Each structure stands twice: as C-alpha cells, then as structure tokens.
XYZ file of C-alpha atoms in Angstrom:
302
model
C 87.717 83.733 125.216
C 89.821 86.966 125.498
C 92.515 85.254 123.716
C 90.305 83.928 120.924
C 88.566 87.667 120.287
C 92.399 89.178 120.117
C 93.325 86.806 117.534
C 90.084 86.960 115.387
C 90.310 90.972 115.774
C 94.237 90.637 114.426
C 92.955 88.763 111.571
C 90.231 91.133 110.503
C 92.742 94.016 110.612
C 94.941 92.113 108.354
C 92.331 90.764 106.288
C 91.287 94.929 105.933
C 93.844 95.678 103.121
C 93.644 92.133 101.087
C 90.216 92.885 100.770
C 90.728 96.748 99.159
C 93.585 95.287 97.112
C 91.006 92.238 96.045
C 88.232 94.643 95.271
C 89.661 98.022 93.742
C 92.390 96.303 92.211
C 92.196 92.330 90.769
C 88.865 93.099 90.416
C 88.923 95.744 87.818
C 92.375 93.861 86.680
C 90.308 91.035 85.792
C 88.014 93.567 84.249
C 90.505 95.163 82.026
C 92.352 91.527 81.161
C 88.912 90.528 79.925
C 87.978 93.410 77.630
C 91.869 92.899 76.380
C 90.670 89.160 75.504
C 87.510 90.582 73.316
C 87.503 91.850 70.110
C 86.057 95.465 69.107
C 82.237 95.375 68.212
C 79.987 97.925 66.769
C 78.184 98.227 70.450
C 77.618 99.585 73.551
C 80.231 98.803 75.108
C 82.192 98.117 72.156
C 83.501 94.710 72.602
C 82.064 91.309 72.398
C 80.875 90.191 75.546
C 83.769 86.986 77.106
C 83.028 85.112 80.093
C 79.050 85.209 80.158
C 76.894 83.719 82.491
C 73.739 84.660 80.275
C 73.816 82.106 78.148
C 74.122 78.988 80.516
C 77.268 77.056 80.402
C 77.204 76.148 76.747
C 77.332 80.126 76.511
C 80.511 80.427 78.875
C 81.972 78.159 76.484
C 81.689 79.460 73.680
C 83.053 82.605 74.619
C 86.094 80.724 76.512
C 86.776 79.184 72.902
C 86.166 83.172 71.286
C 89.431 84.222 73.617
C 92.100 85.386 71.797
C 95.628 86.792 72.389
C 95.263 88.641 69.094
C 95.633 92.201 70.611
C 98.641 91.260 72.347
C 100.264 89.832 69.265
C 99.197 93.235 67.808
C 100.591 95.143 70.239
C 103.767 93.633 69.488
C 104.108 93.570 65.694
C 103.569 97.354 65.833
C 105.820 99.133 66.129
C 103.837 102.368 67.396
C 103.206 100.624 70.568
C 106.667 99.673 70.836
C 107.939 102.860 70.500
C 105.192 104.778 72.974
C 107.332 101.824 75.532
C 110.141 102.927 74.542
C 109.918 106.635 74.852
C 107.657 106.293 78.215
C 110.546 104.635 79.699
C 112.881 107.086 78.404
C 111.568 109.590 79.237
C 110.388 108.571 82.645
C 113.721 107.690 83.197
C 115.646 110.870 82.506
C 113.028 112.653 84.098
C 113.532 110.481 87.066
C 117.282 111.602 87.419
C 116.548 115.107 86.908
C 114.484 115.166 89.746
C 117.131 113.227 91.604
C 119.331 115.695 90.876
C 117.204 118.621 91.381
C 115.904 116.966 94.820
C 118.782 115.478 96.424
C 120.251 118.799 97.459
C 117.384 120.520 98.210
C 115.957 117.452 100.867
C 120.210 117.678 102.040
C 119.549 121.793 102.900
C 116.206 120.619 104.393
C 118.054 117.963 106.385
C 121.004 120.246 107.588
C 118.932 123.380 108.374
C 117.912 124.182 111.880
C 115.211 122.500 113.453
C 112.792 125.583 114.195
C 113.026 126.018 110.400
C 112.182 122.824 108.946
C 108.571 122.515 109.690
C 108.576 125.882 107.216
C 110.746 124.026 104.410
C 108.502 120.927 104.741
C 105.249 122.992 104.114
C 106.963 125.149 101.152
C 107.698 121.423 99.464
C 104.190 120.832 100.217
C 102.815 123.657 99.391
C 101.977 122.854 95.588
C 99.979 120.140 96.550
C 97.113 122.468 97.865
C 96.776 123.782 94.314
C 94.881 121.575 91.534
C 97.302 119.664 89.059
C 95.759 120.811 86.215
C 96.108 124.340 87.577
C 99.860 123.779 87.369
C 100.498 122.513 84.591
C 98.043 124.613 82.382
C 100.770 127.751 84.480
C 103.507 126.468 82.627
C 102.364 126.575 79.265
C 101.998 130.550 80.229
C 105.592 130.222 81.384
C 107.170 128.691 78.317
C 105.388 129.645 75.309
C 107.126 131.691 72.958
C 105.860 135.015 74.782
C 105.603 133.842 77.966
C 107.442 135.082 81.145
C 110.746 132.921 80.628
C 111.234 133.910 77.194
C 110.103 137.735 78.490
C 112.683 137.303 81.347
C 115.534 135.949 79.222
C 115.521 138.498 76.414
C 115.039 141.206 78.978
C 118.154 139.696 80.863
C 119.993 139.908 77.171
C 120.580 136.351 77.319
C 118.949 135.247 73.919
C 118.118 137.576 70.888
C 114.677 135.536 69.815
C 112.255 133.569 71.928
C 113.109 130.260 72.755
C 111.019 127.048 71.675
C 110.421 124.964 74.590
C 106.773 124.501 74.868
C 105.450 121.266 72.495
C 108.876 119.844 72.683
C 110.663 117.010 74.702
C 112.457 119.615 77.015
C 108.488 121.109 78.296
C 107.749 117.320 79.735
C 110.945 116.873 81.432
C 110.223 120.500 83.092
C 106.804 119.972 83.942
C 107.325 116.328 85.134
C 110.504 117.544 87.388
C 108.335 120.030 88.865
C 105.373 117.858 88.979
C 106.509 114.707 91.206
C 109.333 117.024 92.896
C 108.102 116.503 96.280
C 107.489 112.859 95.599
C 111.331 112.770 95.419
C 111.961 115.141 98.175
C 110.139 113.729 100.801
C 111.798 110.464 101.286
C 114.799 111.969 100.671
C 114.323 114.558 103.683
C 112.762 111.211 105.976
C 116.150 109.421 105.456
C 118.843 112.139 105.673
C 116.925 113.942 108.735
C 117.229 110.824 110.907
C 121.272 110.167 110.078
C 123.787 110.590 112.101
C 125.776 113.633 111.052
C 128.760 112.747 113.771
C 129.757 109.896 111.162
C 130.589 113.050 108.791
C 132.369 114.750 111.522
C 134.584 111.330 112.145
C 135.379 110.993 108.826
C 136.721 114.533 108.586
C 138.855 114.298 111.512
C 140.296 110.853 109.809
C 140.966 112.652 106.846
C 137.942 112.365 104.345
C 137.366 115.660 102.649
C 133.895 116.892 103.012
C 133.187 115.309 99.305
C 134.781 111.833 99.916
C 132.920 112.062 102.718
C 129.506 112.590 101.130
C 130.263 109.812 99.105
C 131.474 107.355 101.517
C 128.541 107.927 104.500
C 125.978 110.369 103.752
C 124.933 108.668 100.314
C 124.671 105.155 101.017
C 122.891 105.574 104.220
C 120.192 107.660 101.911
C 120.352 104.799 99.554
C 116.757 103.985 100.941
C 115.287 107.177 100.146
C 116.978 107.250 96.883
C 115.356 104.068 95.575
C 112.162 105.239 97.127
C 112.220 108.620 95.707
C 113.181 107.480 92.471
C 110.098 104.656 92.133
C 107.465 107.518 93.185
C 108.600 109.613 90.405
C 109.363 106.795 88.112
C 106.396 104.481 88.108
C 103.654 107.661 87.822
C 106.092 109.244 84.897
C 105.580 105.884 83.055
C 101.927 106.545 82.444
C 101.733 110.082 82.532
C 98.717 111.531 80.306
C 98.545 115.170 80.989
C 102.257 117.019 80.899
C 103.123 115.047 77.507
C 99.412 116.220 76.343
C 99.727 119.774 77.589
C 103.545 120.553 77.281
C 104.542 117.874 74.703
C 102.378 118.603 71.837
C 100.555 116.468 69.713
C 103.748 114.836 68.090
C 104.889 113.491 71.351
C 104.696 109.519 71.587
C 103.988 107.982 75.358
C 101.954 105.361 76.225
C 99.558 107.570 78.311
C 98.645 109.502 75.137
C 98.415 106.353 73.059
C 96.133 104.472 75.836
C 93.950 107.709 75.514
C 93.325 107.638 72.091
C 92.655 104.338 71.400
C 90.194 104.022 74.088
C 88.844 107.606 73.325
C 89.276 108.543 70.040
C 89.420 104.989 68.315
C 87.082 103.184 70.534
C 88.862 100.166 70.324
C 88.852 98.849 73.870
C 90.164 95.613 73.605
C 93.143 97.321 72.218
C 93.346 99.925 75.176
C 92.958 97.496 77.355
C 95.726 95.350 75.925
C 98.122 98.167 76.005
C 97.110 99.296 79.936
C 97.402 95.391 80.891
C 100.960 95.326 79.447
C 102.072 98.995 80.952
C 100.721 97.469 84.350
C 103.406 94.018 84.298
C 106.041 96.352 82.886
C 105.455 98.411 86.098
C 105.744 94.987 88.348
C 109.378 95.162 88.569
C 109.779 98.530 89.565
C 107.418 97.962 92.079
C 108.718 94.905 93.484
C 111.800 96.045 93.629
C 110.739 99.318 95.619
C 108.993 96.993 98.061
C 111.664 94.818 99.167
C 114.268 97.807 99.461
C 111.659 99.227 101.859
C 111.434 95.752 103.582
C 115.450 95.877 103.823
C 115.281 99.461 104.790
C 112.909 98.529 107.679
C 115.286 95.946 108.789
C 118.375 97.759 108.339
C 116.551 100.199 110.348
C-alpha cells in the first residue's frame, strides 16, 4: 500500500508541469493557430469564428472546409514580413554576441574574485531587476538623445564637436538590449566558471601554456555550457522584443515584435498577427531545442 501511494504521489509530481505546459501553453497555441486559420471579419473579435461547436456537426464542418493557409502564404510572398525575420534575427544575433562579449569577462572577475565578495557582485548584477523594465529603458532615451548626459559627457570630455545621433537608430537597440538581458548572460556564465577547477589553469602554466593559450584551451570549453545557455536567454527574448526597438529604435525600425504589434493593434487583422506569432514561435523551436539538450549534456557531463 505504501509502495503503491509513493508511486501514484511520483506520478502526480510529474504529471504537475505537463499539465501547466498543456494549459498555459498548447492551449492558447491552439488558440492562436486557430485565429491564424480564420480570416479578418468586420466583428467582435474580428475573425470568423473556425472550429464551432454552435452549430452542430454540420457547423464544425463547414468551418473545417472554411480553413485556409492563406495568411501563411501571405506571410511569405511579402516581403515586409520577411524582412521583420530577417532583421529580428540579425539583430538578435549581434546583440547576442555583444552581450557575450560584454558578459564573459565580467561573470570571469565575478568567478575569480574572493569569496566574501561575490555575494556583493551577484546582487550588483541583480540589482536592475528590482527596478521596472519600462523604467529602464524609458532612462536611456534620457541618456542618448541628442542632449542627453552621453552626448553632455562627451562634448564636455572634448571628444566630439556636435551631439551624436544614437537614439532612433540601430546602435540605441543593440545598447538597450545589451544592457537589458545582461544578467541573463551573466548568470550562467558566473554558475559555470565559479564551480571550475582553477588548478587545471595552474597545470597548464607550469607545462608551458601562457595564461591566454590557456584560457583557450581549459577555461573556455569547460564554460561552453554557460555559453550556450547564456547566449539562448538573450537570444530567444531578443527575437521578439517589442519595447527597446519601439522606444530606442524609432518608428523606421523593422522587427517582428513591432510588426506583430501593429497588425494586431493598429490593423486589427488577427488572423494575420496570429500567423506571424505562430511562425516566430517554430522559428524559436530550434534554438530552444538545442539549449535543452546542451543542458541535458551539461547535466551529464556534470
């Protein structure tokens, strides 16, 4: 009896997170893959209704044979939605590697400094968190407008004779995502170099490595975990990112973020939106998979 209680308890813990995945995310998947199905009506909401029980089963049939793939064909043949792919990826990329760049040495400090003083370092990475997104972002437009405190700075400094122009331009969303998803980079960078082995360095410098080769040779690949995870917490988010390109881009900048807003927004046209959010979500499936089975390797590796 005790044995048969354990296993049906084991079973309702795992069954715990199918069932949030089932019901906060293929449910509304199904949602949104339905609307994308529909075609815009003059309504509230503003799509003709698809897979109907109202109307009986002759109903539910004549809505299956009212499916269409027409928004997804539409999607394709223009080439503004191609392009807002495009550039997302882009620019979620290079942003991606900035913040690789930008994070990988600050998590290596983190990693290196003394242990009484990391707690501290892990709260300052932190830190931002405890103030509103919005709130942040909305500070840098005061930071890189025209006469804001960088431009103020630099020709105070001497360094430029007229005020920079960063804000509305390609350069303010690779700032403001960088800072944005820093600590998601950080973070698992600090997890995997804190727990190495910094003897291996020390043997490789006695054999001869220089402290560089050595870097290369040890201290990089076993981070290679944190890299990959780092890099698909700032990646994936970028992708889909609404408010830095809005705020800090300008109205002339093309993502698919912006584009899902204003169809569904400003255009109305939900099967559309729908279409193009159902499409950003498989493009995101590889990313993802692969970021869950280098964390499954990592765990065995580990």
């Amino acid at each position: 009896m005790r044995r048969l209680l354990s296993s049906i308890g084991s079973r309702l813990v795992i069954a715990v997170p199918y069932l949030w995945l089932f019901v906060f995310f293929l449910v509304p998947f199904f949602i949104v893959f339905k609307i994308s199905l529909s075609q815009t009506a003059i309504a509230m909401p503003p799509y003709l209704p698809v897979f109907d029980l109202e109307g009986g089963v002759s109903g539910f049939l004549e809505n299956l044979r009212a499916l269409s793939l027409e928004n997804y064909l539409w999607l394709a043949g223009d080439p503004l939605y191609v392009n807002a792919y495009l550039s997302s990826l882009f620019i979620a990329g290079v942003s991606t590697f900035l913040t690789l760049l930008v994070g990988y040495p600050l998590a290596y400090g983190m990693a290196r400094a003394p242990e009484n003083l990391r707690p501290v370092l892990l709260m300052l990475v932190i830190l931002p968190f405890w103030t509103s997104f919005l709130i942040r972002v909305y500070a840098w437009i005061g930071i890189l407008k025209p006469e804001g405190l960088l431009n103020q700075f630099l020709l105070f400094l001497g360094v430029i004779d007229e005020p920079l122009i960063i804000l509305n331009t390609t350069t303010a969303i690779y700032i403001g995502i960088v800072y944005s998803y820093l600590p998601f980079m950080v973070l698992p960078l600090y997890a995997s170099l804190e727990k190495m082995d910094y003897s291996l360095i020390e043997a490789a410098e006695d054999l001869g490595c220089t402290p560089l080769s050595a870097f290369w040779k040890i201290t990089f690949p076993l981070s290679r975990a944190g890299i990959v995870a780092g890099c698909m917490l700032v990646f994936i988010p970028a992708v889909g990112e609404f408010v830095i390109p809005d705020l800090l881009g300008g109205p002339r900048t093309l993502m698919i973020g912006k584009t899902l807003w204003n169809e569904f927004f400003s255009n109305r046209d939900w099967p559309v939106s729908s279409a193009v959010a159902i499409v950003l979500l498989l493009i995101l499936v590889l990313p993802i998979v692969y970021f869950q089975r280098a964390q499954a390797r990592a765990r065995e590796e580990g």
